[in-house]
């Protein structure tokens, strides 16, 4: 593979479809090097010989379309294209076309350094000397020409800068300028350069044209004018590679790579859309207005539920909290205005959304339009109050939000139009990838009256996508939920609260009173706790929390607290100085009572680490691809999407058939080509010989080229069983003597108090819905259990343990190997007795020998051995891992008895 392609893919963290697009561009520059005097017909023939989907450039210059689904990352791909063409071929001049003002402004921001979505972040050459951005608003100043002249006139021997120029223009503005046969403003004479900027660009020997959302302006007069720029290459990016006409869509003839929405969904790059209806919904006897109101109300209830789920997920995983919003699609501006007035009224959900709704359509002008656009552009920001957006048809390409989770279409339309127009703006994922949490990964479309019609349409063989079906229980949906934050009893008793509390946040354990009631003492205690946390990373000074009782350490804490107090006390108007030593002593006592020492243990190799994969024979019985026809029709069972896959599309010619498989295997992070080249070619050769056993030679090549990624994944999975690692010696290092207990977060009904942990719930099949409380020895006020066996174990721990808790994510930082991945293992429970600290893992009896359970057990046992060695050296208690089958847990059992029977 080309070193520039590899480097750029790594630096920009390109997704697979982005990387494949970059590989194609690299191949194009090999078989048809771009140049000013290129023979267009010869270039087309060369490209068509390897990429038969390209039948016509449809331009007066070589132009290729990369069709990538919404949400996959077309703008980042543009950055990769520019980086590659400059670094690999020295091309310095680029002209970027935007279809409208929104995308124009977005592209300017994304190509500007130090912005959140800067497209060259990670490209070292551009960090030293970023490209000069010239826009449709700045080109007349001559900035691009002056900068080019300045760079060209640098003295010999001085550092030579890259000199990349990126011109960004709005084609809709150019279209408006050429009406009536006029020339666009860019063609007018410029006093700064003695010619028009257009002529200056047309005279450049290396101008490359990049067209964003090119389907929007393909046949416009502005683009016909742009043709006269005579670029050496055109690169089009769109999610919709066809032009709408009165007779239907006309497909592009220059699509060289096609990555449709169905594949993006299958690969997890976008949200899963779902059509939602109400259980037992019957529109009989309901007016249009009543149906609309019900859909809107259910949509808002669903929105509130999603809001809670998003906050819970963010708090569980220590991510930024995403504020979702709801999109209402109105029939027209009059209808939109009626909906706005209804939502803003005091009777609609008691006026809770009066200031949280905006209307976005052409009815706004002047100052009102500016305010509307400003609020719309800030809708992703948590401080922006907008939660409901009403629109008619203004929200099109370029409005790239990631926090749209609920859509309520109220415009009369057939199912196909509803699907195509509703989901496009809501598919982007807020965290860049799927989380595995359904509410966080799903886009909801509330369509009570169109539900079955949409499902039927989505299930058609030629449907764009297949949609999930979600039936909501109206009575359940009306029950409000909240994100319950359960911080440790220690934090609550010290009077601490999370940094961010939203309207959906509920704090567990509010009945617990802080141990310090006075404001001065509370401030001193909080400062003391911050000082104590500073000792986390100093195990040589504070091996465990029990060492806080040492007089020398307490004296050091008092001194540190005193150093911080005077300014704070004066600032807050305190006049009586608190007894700092007494407050520190009481805080230390609380910390030791409400903490179980969990050291942070690192096991690092000493000396050289060797690893690799042993040679083996592949199991190929299930790998039986049939011959590939000229156009293979692939029916994606999960998505219901039909797509014609041309075997040669997206692939370059390789001298050896095995190369197609090997280059895909090289993309896996734990495979080094230099170390494994012989093995990779041996495995790829086994696969190729297997295909040769039942296919003709030409058929073998087609099958491998068409299915190269699937074949590579098939081989890679089997390679994991033959992985080896050789280390002369491991060294155990303890970076923390103890770790602060992390808060947990749960989604719960607001009107349901915590259940009594001693009482088995009526519905044991859905234990995760219950929040349990009433504990006296648990280090948290509330807990959730995955099974009734876990609840019973809590009863045992409450009776027999000194203290116990259910760890939050990230508490232990223990990792186990699963295939090529290293996943975090989070023990179910930790319980401290008078003599031992137990790591407890209850499991269903039929899962005790599951490979994943055994992998977790292996790393947990090693951790407990290392923790025990550390604890013993500092007067602490030993650790023990206890893997318990569910049917072995009964309330008459003792904790010591379980440890004896199932401890390791």
Short mmCIF file of N, CA, C and O in Angstrom, two decimals, residues 755-844:
data_model
loop_
_atom_site.label_atom_id
_atom_site.label_comp_id
_atom_site.label_asym_id
_atom_site.label_seq_id
_atom_site.Cartn_x
_atom_site.Cartn_y
_atom_site.Cartn_z
N UNK A 755 -36.97 0.22 45.79
CA UNK A 755 -37.57 -0.98 46.37
C UNK A 755 -36.72 -1.49 47.53
O UNK A 755 -35.51 -1.23 47.59
N UNK A 756 -37.35 -2.22 48.42
CA UNK A 756 -36.65 -2.81 49.57
C UNK A 756 -35.82 -3.99 49.08
O UNK A 756 -36.36 -4.95 48.53
N UNK A 757 -34.52 -3.92 49.30
CA UNK A 757 -33.64 -4.98 48.79
C UNK A 757 -33.92 -6.34 49.43
O UNK A 757 -33.58 -7.38 48.88
N UNK A 758 -34.57 -6.35 50.58
CA UNK A 758 -34.84 -7.61 51.27
C UNK A 758 -36.03 -8.35 50.69
O UNK A 758 -36.25 -9.52 50.98
N UNK A 759 -36.82 -7.67 49.85
CA UNK A 759 -38.06 -8.24 49.30
C UNK A 759 -37.88 -8.55 47.82
O UNK A 759 -37.49 -7.68 47.04
N UNK A 760 -38.16 -9.76 47.43
CA UNK A 760 -38.07 -10.17 46.03
C UNK A 760 -39.22 -9.53 45.24
O UNK A 760 -40.38 -9.64 45.64
N UNK A 761 -38.94 -8.85 44.13
CA UNK A 761 -40.01 -8.19 43.35
C UNK A 761 -40.91 -9.22 42.67
O UNK A 761 -40.51 -10.36 42.43
N UNK A 762 -42.11 -8.78 42.35
CA UNK A 762 -43.09 -9.68 41.73
C UNK A 762 -42.62 -10.12 40.34
O UNK A 762 -42.77 -11.27 39.95
N UNK A 763 -42.05 -9.17 39.57
CA UNK A 763 -41.61 -9.47 38.21
C UNK A 763 -40.09 -9.62 38.21
O UNK A 763 -39.35 -8.66 38.12
N UNK A 764 -39.63 -10.87 38.32
CA UNK A 764 -38.18 -11.12 38.37
C UNK A 764 -37.57 -11.17 36.98
O UNK A 764 -36.35 -11.23 36.84
N UNK A 765 -38.40 -11.16 35.94
CA UNK A 765 -37.88 -11.27 34.57
C UNK A 765 -37.27 -9.96 34.09
O UNK A 765 -36.57 -9.93 33.09
N UNK A 766 -37.57 -8.88 34.79
CA UNK A 766 -37.07 -7.57 34.38
C UNK A 766 -36.46 -6.86 35.58
O UNK A 766 -36.88 -5.77 35.95
N UNK A 767 -35.46 -7.51 36.19
CA UNK A 767 -34.87 -6.97 37.41
C UNK A 767 -34.22 -5.61 37.20
O UNK A 767 -34.17 -4.78 38.11
N UNK A 768 -33.72 -5.35 36.00
CA UNK A 768 -32.98 -4.11 35.78
C UNK A 768 -33.86 -2.86 35.87
O UNK A 768 -33.34 -1.75 35.94
N UNK A 769 -35.18 -3.03 35.88
CA UNK A 769 -36.05 -1.86 35.99
C UNK A 769 -36.14 -1.35 37.42
O UNK A 769 -36.53 -0.21 37.66
N UNK A 770 -35.77 -2.19 38.39
CA UNK A 770 -35.93 -1.81 39.79
C UNK A 770 -34.66 -1.16 40.33
O UNK A 770 -33.53 -1.58 40.04
N UNK A 771 -34.87 -0.15 41.15
CA UNK A 771 -33.79 0.47 41.91
C UNK A 771 -34.01 0.10 43.37
O UNK A 771 -35.10 0.31 43.92
N UNK A 772 -32.99 -0.46 43.99
CA UNK A 772 -33.13 -0.96 45.36
C UNK A 772 -32.40 -0.05 46.35
O UNK A 772 -31.34 0.50 46.04
N UNK A 773 -32.99 0.07 47.53
CA UNK A 773 -32.38 0.88 48.57
C UNK A 773 -32.61 0.26 49.94
O UNK A 773 -33.03 -0.89 50.06
N UNK A 774 -32.35 1.04 50.98
CA UNK A 774 -32.54 0.55 52.34
C UNK A 774 -31.29 -0.08 52.94
O UNK A 774 -31.36 -0.73 53.98
N UNK A 775 -30.13 0.10 52.29
CA UNK A 775 -28.90 -0.53 52.76
C UNK A 775 -28.31 0.22 53.96
O UNK A 775 -28.50 1.43 54.10
N UNK A 776 -27.56 -0.50 54.77
CA UNK A 776 -26.84 0.13 55.89
C UNK A 776 -25.33 -0.05 55.76
O UNK A 776 -24.57 0.74 56.32
N UNK A 777 -24.90 -1.06 55.01
CA UNK A 777 -23.47 -1.32 54.88
C UNK A 777 -22.94 -1.10 53.46
O UNK A 777 -21.76 -1.27 53.21
N UNK A 778 -23.82 -0.75 52.56
CA UNK A 778 -23.41 -0.48 51.18
C UNK A 778 -22.79 0.90 51.11
O UNK A 778 -23.25 1.84 51.78
N UNK A 779 -21.77 1.07 50.29
CA UNK A 779 -21.08 2.35 50.16
C UNK A 779 -21.81 3.31 49.23
O UNK A 779 -21.34 4.42 49.00
N UNK A 780 -22.97 2.89 48.70
CA UNK A 780 -23.82 3.74 47.87
C UNK A 780 -25.25 3.66 48.42
O UNK A 780 -25.65 2.63 48.97
N UNK A 781 -26.06 4.71 48.23
CA UNK A 781 -27.42 4.69 48.78
C UNK A 781 -28.36 3.75 48.04
O UNK A 781 -29.28 3.20 48.64
N UNK A 782 -28.16 3.57 46.71
CA UNK A 782 -29.04 2.70 45.92
C UNK A 782 -28.19 1.85 44.99
O UNK A 782 -27.04 2.18 44.68
N UNK A 783 -28.76 0.72 44.54
CA UNK A 783 -28.09 -0.17 43.60
C UNK A 783 -29.13 -0.79 42.67
O UNK A 783 -30.30 -0.89 43.01
N UNK A 784 -28.67 -1.23 41.50
CA UNK A 784 -29.49 -2.02 40.59
C UNK A 784 -28.87 -3.40 40.47
O UNK A 784 -27.64 -3.55 40.53
N UNK A 785 -29.73 -4.40 40.28
CA UNK A 785 -29.26 -5.77 40.15
C UNK A 785 -29.75 -6.36 38.83
O UNK A 785 -30.85 -6.04 38.36
N UNK A 786 -28.92 -7.23 38.24
CA UNK A 786 -29.28 -7.85 36.97
C UNK A 786 -30.10 -9.11 37.14
O UNK A 786 -30.65 -9.63 36.17
N UNK A 787 -30.17 -9.64 38.36
CA UNK A 787 -30.92 -10.87 38.60
C UNK A 787 -31.34 -10.91 40.06
O UNK A 787 -30.82 -10.17 40.90
N UNK A 788 -32.29 -11.78 40.36
CA UNK A 788 -32.71 -11.93 41.76
C UNK A 788 -31.59 -12.56 42.58
O UNK A 788 -31.50 -12.35 43.79
N UNK A 789 -30.73 -13.37 41.93
CA UNK A 789 -29.59 -13.95 42.65
C UNK A 789 -28.67 -12.85 43.16
O UNK A 789 -28.12 -12.95 44.28
N UNK A 790 -28.49 -11.79 42.38
CA UNK A 790 -27.67 -10.67 42.83
C UNK A 790 -28.32 -9.97 44.03
O UNK A 790 -27.64 -9.56 44.98
N UNK A 791 -29.65 -9.84 43.99
CA UNK A 791 -30.35 -9.24 45.14
C UNK A 791 -30.13 -10.08 46.39
O UNK A 791 -29.87 -9.54 47.48
N UNK A 792 -30.24 -11.40 46.26
CA UNK A 792 -30.02 -12.29 47.40
C UNK A 792 -28.59 -12.15 47.93
O UNK A 792 -28.35 -12.17 49.15
N UNK A 793 -27.64 -12.00 47.01
CA UNK A 793 -26.25 -11.82 47.43
C UNK A 793 -26.10 -10.52 48.21
O UNK A 793 -25.33 -10.44 49.18
N UNK A 794 -26.85 -9.49 47.82
CA UNK A 794 -26.82 -8.22 48.55
C UNK A 794 -27.34 -8.41 49.98
O UNK A 794 -26.82 -7.82 50.93
N UNK A 795 -28.36 -9.24 50.12
CA UNK A 795 -28.89 -9.55 51.47
C UNK A 795 -27.78 -10.19 52.32
O UNK A 795 -27.59 -9.83 53.49
N UNK A 796 -27.05 -11.11 51.73
CA UNK A 796 -25.96 -11.79 52.45
C UNK A 796 -24.86 -10.79 52.82
O UNK A 796 -24.36 -10.78 53.95
N UNK A 797 -24.50 -9.93 51.88
CA UNK A 797 -23.43 -8.96 52.15
C UNK A 797 -23.85 -7.94 53.21
O UNK A 797 -23.04 -7.54 54.05
N UNK A 798 -25.11 -7.53 53.18
CA UNK A 798 -25.60 -6.60 54.21
C UNK A 798 -25.49 -7.22 55.61
O UNK A 798 -25.27 -6.52 56.59
N UNK A 799 -25.62 -8.52 55.67
CA UNK A 799 -25.58 -9.21 56.96
C UNK A 799 -24.15 -9.54 57.39
O UNK A 799 -23.79 -9.40 58.57
N UNK A 800 -23.29 -9.94 56.45
CA UNK A 800 -22.00 -10.51 56.82
C UNK A 800 -20.80 -9.61 56.55
O UNK A 800 -19.74 -9.81 57.14
N UNK A 801 -20.93 -8.65 55.63
CA UNK A 801 -19.78 -7.82 55.27
C UNK A 801 -19.67 -6.59 56.17
O UNK A 801 -20.67 -6.12 56.73
N UNK A 802 -18.46 -6.09 56.28
CA UNK A 802 -18.26 -4.81 56.97
C UNK A 802 -18.77 -3.68 56.09
O UNK A 802 -19.43 -2.76 56.54
N UNK A 803 -18.48 -3.78 54.78
CA UNK A 803 -18.95 -2.82 53.78
C UNK A 803 -18.85 -3.48 52.41
O UNK A 803 -18.05 -4.40 52.20
N UNK A 804 -19.67 -3.01 51.48
CA UNK A 804 -19.70 -3.61 50.15
C UNK A 804 -20.23 -2.59 49.15
O UNK A 804 -20.84 -1.59 49.53
N UNK A 805 -20.07 -2.88 47.88
CA UNK A 805 -20.65 -2.03 46.83
C UNK A 805 -20.57 -2.73 45.49
O UNK A 805 -19.87 -3.73 45.32
N UNK A 806 -21.30 -2.18 44.54
CA UNK A 806 -21.30 -2.66 43.15
C UNK A 806 -20.52 -1.62 42.34
O UNK A 806 -20.97 -0.49 42.20
N UNK A 807 -19.34 -1.97 41.85
CA UNK A 807 -18.47 -0.96 41.22
C UNK A 807 -19.08 -0.34 39.97
O UNK A 807 -19.77 -1.01 39.19
N UNK A 808 -18.81 0.95 39.80
CA UNK A 808 -19.21 1.65 38.58
C UNK A 808 -18.18 1.37 37.49
O UNK A 808 -17.09 0.85 37.75
N UNK A 809 -18.53 1.69 36.25
CA UNK A 809 -17.63 1.47 35.14
C UNK A 809 -16.34 2.26 35.34
O UNK A 809 -16.36 3.40 35.76
N UNK A 810 -15.22 1.62 35.04
CA UNK A 810 -13.93 2.29 35.14
C UNK A 810 -13.31 2.28 36.51
O UNK A 810 -12.23 2.86 36.69
N UNK A 811 -13.96 1.62 37.48
CA UNK A 811 -13.44 1.65 38.85
C UNK A 811 -12.14 0.85 38.98
O UNK A 811 -11.22 1.26 39.68
N UNK A 812 -12.05 -0.28 38.30
CA UNK A 812 -10.90 -1.17 38.51
C UNK A 812 -9.82 -1.08 37.43
O UNK A 812 -8.66 -1.34 37.69
N UNK A 813 -10.21 -0.79 36.20
CA UNK A 813 -9.25 -0.76 35.09
C UNK A 813 -8.56 -2.11 34.91
O UNK A 813 -7.34 -2.21 34.80
N UNK A 814 -9.38 -3.18 34.88
CA UNK A 814 -8.89 -4.52 34.58
C UNK A 814 -9.33 -4.87 33.16
O UNK A 814 -10.51 -4.66 32.82
N UNK A 815 -8.43 -5.39 32.35
CA UNK A 815 -8.76 -5.66 30.96
C UNK A 815 -8.47 -7.12 30.60
O UNK A 815 -7.49 -7.70 31.07
N UNK A 816 -9.35 -7.68 29.78
CA UNK A 816 -9.16 -9.06 29.32
C UNK A 816 -9.17 -9.09 27.80
O UNK A 816 -9.73 -8.20 27.15
N UNK A 817 -8.54 -10.10 27.25
CA UNK A 817 -8.45 -10.22 25.80
C UNK A 817 -9.64 -11.01 25.27
O UNK A 817 -9.94 -12.10 25.75
N UNK A 818 -10.31 -10.44 24.28
CA UNK A 818 -11.41 -11.12 23.61
C UNK A 818 -11.18 -10.97 22.12
O UNK A 818 -11.45 -9.93 21.54
N UNK A 819 -10.67 -12.03 21.50
CA UNK A 819 -10.27 -11.91 20.10
C UNK A 819 -9.09 -10.96 20.03
O UNK A 819 -8.10 -11.10 20.73
N UNK A 820 -9.22 -9.94 19.16
CA UNK A 820 -8.15 -8.94 19.04
C UNK A 820 -8.36 -7.78 19.97
O UNK A 820 -7.50 -6.91 20.09
N UNK A 821 -9.50 -7.73 20.65
CA UNK A 821 -9.84 -6.58 21.49
C UNK A 821 -9.43 -6.81 22.93
O UNK A 821 -9.43 -7.94 23.44
N UNK A 822 -9.11 -5.72 23.61
CA UNK A 822 -8.87 -5.74 25.04
C UNK A 822 -10.02 -4.97 25.70
O UNK A 822 -10.10 -3.75 25.59
N UNK A 823 -10.91 -5.69 26.35
CA UNK A 823 -12.13 -5.12 26.90
C UNK A 823 -12.02 -4.97 28.41
O UNK A 823 -11.31 -5.73 29.08
N UNK A 824 -12.74 -4.00 28.94
CA UNK A 824 -12.68 -3.76 30.38
C UNK A 824 -13.58 -4.75 31.13
O UNK A 824 -14.71 -5.00 30.72
N UNK A 825 -13.04 -5.29 32.19
CA UNK A 825 -13.83 -6.18 33.05
C UNK A 825 -14.23 -5.41 34.30
O UNK A 825 -13.39 -4.84 34.99
N UNK A 826 -15.52 -5.40 34.57
CA UNK A 826 -16.03 -4.74 35.76
C UNK A 826 -16.65 -5.79 36.68
O UNK A 826 -17.68 -6.38 36.35
N UNK A 827 -16.04 -6.08 37.83
CA UNK A 827 -16.62 -7.08 38.74
C UNK A 827 -18.01 -6.66 39.19
O UNK A 827 -18.34 -5.47 39.24
N UNK A 828 -18.84 -7.66 39.51
CA UNK A 828 -20.21 -7.36 39.94
C UNK A 828 -20.25 -6.74 41.33
O UNK A 828 -20.99 -5.79 41.57
N UNK A 829 -19.48 -7.30 42.28
CA UNK A 829 -19.52 -6.81 43.66
C UNK A 829 -18.13 -6.85 44.29
O UNK A 829 -17.29 -7.67 43.90
N UNK A 830 -17.94 -5.98 45.26
CA UNK A 830 -16.76 -6.03 46.13
C UNK A 830 -17.28 -5.96 47.57
O UNK A 830 -18.10 -5.10 47.89
N UNK A 831 -16.83 -6.88 48.39
CA UNK A 831 -17.27 -6.93 49.79
C UNK A 831 -16.06 -7.12 50.70
O UNK A 831 -15.22 -7.98 50.45
N UNK A 832 -15.99 -6.31 51.73
CA UNK A 832 -14.90 -6.41 52.69
C UNK A 832 -15.42 -7.03 53.99
O UNK A 832 -16.42 -6.56 54.55
N UNK A 833 -14.74 -8.08 54.45
CA UNK A 833 -15.07 -8.70 55.74
C UNK A 833 -13.98 -8.33 56.74
O UNK A 833 -13.08 -7.55 56.44
N UNK A 834 -14.06 -8.93 57.92
CA UNK A 834 -13.06 -8.63 58.94
C UNK A 834 -11.66 -9.07 58.53
O UNK A 834 -10.66 -8.51 58.97
N UNK A 835 -11.58 -10.08 57.63
CA UNK A 835 -10.27 -10.64 57.29
C UNK A 835 -9.91 -10.58 55.82
O UNK A 835 -8.74 -10.73 55.47
N UNK A 836 -10.89 -10.37 54.93
CA UNK A 836 -10.66 -10.51 53.49
C UNK A 836 -11.46 -9.48 52.71
O UNK A 836 -12.50 -9.00 53.17
N UNK A 837 -10.97 -9.17 51.51
CA UNK A 837 -11.76 -8.39 50.55
C UNK A 837 -12.08 -9.32 49.39
O UNK A 837 -11.17 -9.89 48.78
N UNK A 838 -13.37 -9.50 49.11
CA UNK A 838 -13.81 -10.44 48.07
C UNK A 838 -14.27 -9.69 46.82
O UNK A 838 -15.02 -8.72 46.92
N UNK A 839 -13.81 -10.16 45.68
CA UNK A 839 -14.33 -9.72 44.39
C UNK A 839 -15.31 -10.79 43.95
O UNK A 839 -14.92 -11.93 43.66
N UNK A 840 -16.61 -10.44 43.90
CA UNK A 840 -17.66 -11.44 43.70
C UNK A 840 -18.28 -11.33 42.32
O UNK A 840 -18.64 -10.23 41.88
N UNK A 841 -18.44 -12.47 41.68
CA UNK A 841 -19.00 -12.52 40.33
C UNK A 841 -20.06 -13.61 40.26
O UNK A 841 -19.76 -14.78 40.02
N UNK A 842 -21.34 -13.29 40.48
CA UNK A 842 -22.40 -14.29 40.30
C UNK A 842 -22.71 -14.49 38.81
O UNK A 842 -22.78 -13.53 38.06
N UNK A 843 -22.88 -15.74 38.41
CA UNK A 843 -23.14 -16.06 37.01
C UNK A 843 -24.17 -17.18 36.93
O UNK A 843 -24.26 -18.03 37.82
N UNK A 844 -24.94 -17.18 35.85
CA UNK A 844 -25.86 -18.29 35.61
C UNK A 844 -25.04 -19.57 35.50
O UNK A 844 -23.93 -19.57 34.95
#
